[in-house]
Amino acid sequence: MRANYHTHCDFCDGKATAGAMAAAAHAAGYRVLGFSSHAPLPWWTDWCMQPARLGDYVTEVRRLGREWADRGLEVLLGLEIDWVDGETYPRHPRFADLDLDYRIGSVHYVSWGGAERFAVDESAEDLALHLQAAGGPPGRLWQEYYHNLSALVAAGGFDILGHFDVVRKNNAGGRYFSEDDPAYLAAALGVAAQLQGTGIVVEVNTGGMLRGKTVDPYPCLAVMKELCARGVPVTICADAHAPEHFGPCLDAARERVRAAGYRSIAVLSGGVWREVGLDET
Ligand SMILES: [Zn+2]
Ligand SMILES: [Zn+2]
């Protein structure tokens, strides 16, 4: 059963309508499609949904659910909700009454030293400028990122942890830090350990691969092995922003899951999570 829970559309920074995304997923063999627009933030961005559109988003995804129900595609309503200390988080009252099918909790933002907050997955050019402005030792980027990721996991209130180590997105060739640095790995593995027993599902996310930013999915293999050893469930998501994003990196994602020791992935359908054999995805 092929499923994808990390899907953007033109309610946020996706490149197509929700209807076009549903049709593309169905054509690519998916049987469950969850929409997860970037939830509105308390400040303006060009990549999150605007607060005034939240009602229309809910209405449209539910409408698509009815439209596709008899055509072999289960459409689910979700949101990708940011964690920014004290500002926005999955349990925020703003998202309490939406009757969502699931929530993705993600960290995009970091900040330190009084500098402007910035997203670790922004363009390489913008990231370079923000890092220059923030200053501090080179490791500060991943230290702040995993500090926030750990705080997100501790706060809870979500079902799927988004792009575990997206802080690698602009780090091709070890531009900002060594991904083999024991201190870096300890920070990442610490969050993996924290997930044990929480019930949170970790997504194997091919968004960086799809954009040619990384050579492998998030999370890295070392983290995946730790998650497997601790019995943390995983699912596979494209972080799709366009119709052509359904399918291309599925083999790499399955391979990552298998190499880590998993034989099945978690799938949400009919309101319940269950394990499905990798060969059935
Ligand atoms: Zn994200
Ligand atoms: Zn996303």
JSON list of C-alpha atoms and ligand atoms in Angstrom, two decimals, residues 6-8 36 38 80 106 108 163 205 239 241, ligand 2:
[
{"chain": "A", "resi": 6, "resn": "HIS", "atom": "CA", "xyz": [4.10, 14.92, 3.39]},
{"chain": "A", "resi": 7, "resn": "THR", "atom": "CA", "xyz": [2.43, 16.81, 0.55]},
{"chain": "A", "resi": 8, "resn": "HIS", "atom": "CA", "xyz": [2.39, 20.51, -0.24]},
{"chain": "A", "resi": 36, "resn": "SER", "atom": "CA", "xyz": [0.46, 18.71, 4.98]},
{"chain": "A", "resi": 38, "resn": "HIS", "atom": "CA", "xyz": [3.00, 24.51, 6.00]},
{"chain": "A", "resi": 80, "resn": "GLU", "atom": "CA", "xyz": [3.21, 20.49, 8.80]},
{"chain": "A", "resi": 106, "resn": "SER", "atom": "CA", "xyz": [9.06, 19.95, 11.90]},
{"chain": "A", "resi": 108, "resn": "HIS", "atom": "CA", "xyz": [12.96, 24.72, 10.12]},
{"chain": "A", "resi": 163, "resn": "HIS", "atom": "CA", "xyz": [12.76, 15.55, 7.81]},
{"chain": "A", "resi": 205, "resn": "ASN", "atom": "CA", "xyz": [11.97, 11.97, 3.54]},
{"chain": "A", "resi": 239, "resn": "ASP", "atom": "CA", "xyz": [7.86, 15.98, 0.80]},
{"chain": "A", "resi": 241, "resn": "HIS", "atom": "CA", "xyz": [5.80, 20.07, -3.80]},
{"chain": "B", "resi": 2, "resn": "ZN", "atom": "ZN", "xyz": [7.31, 19.95, 3.92]}
]
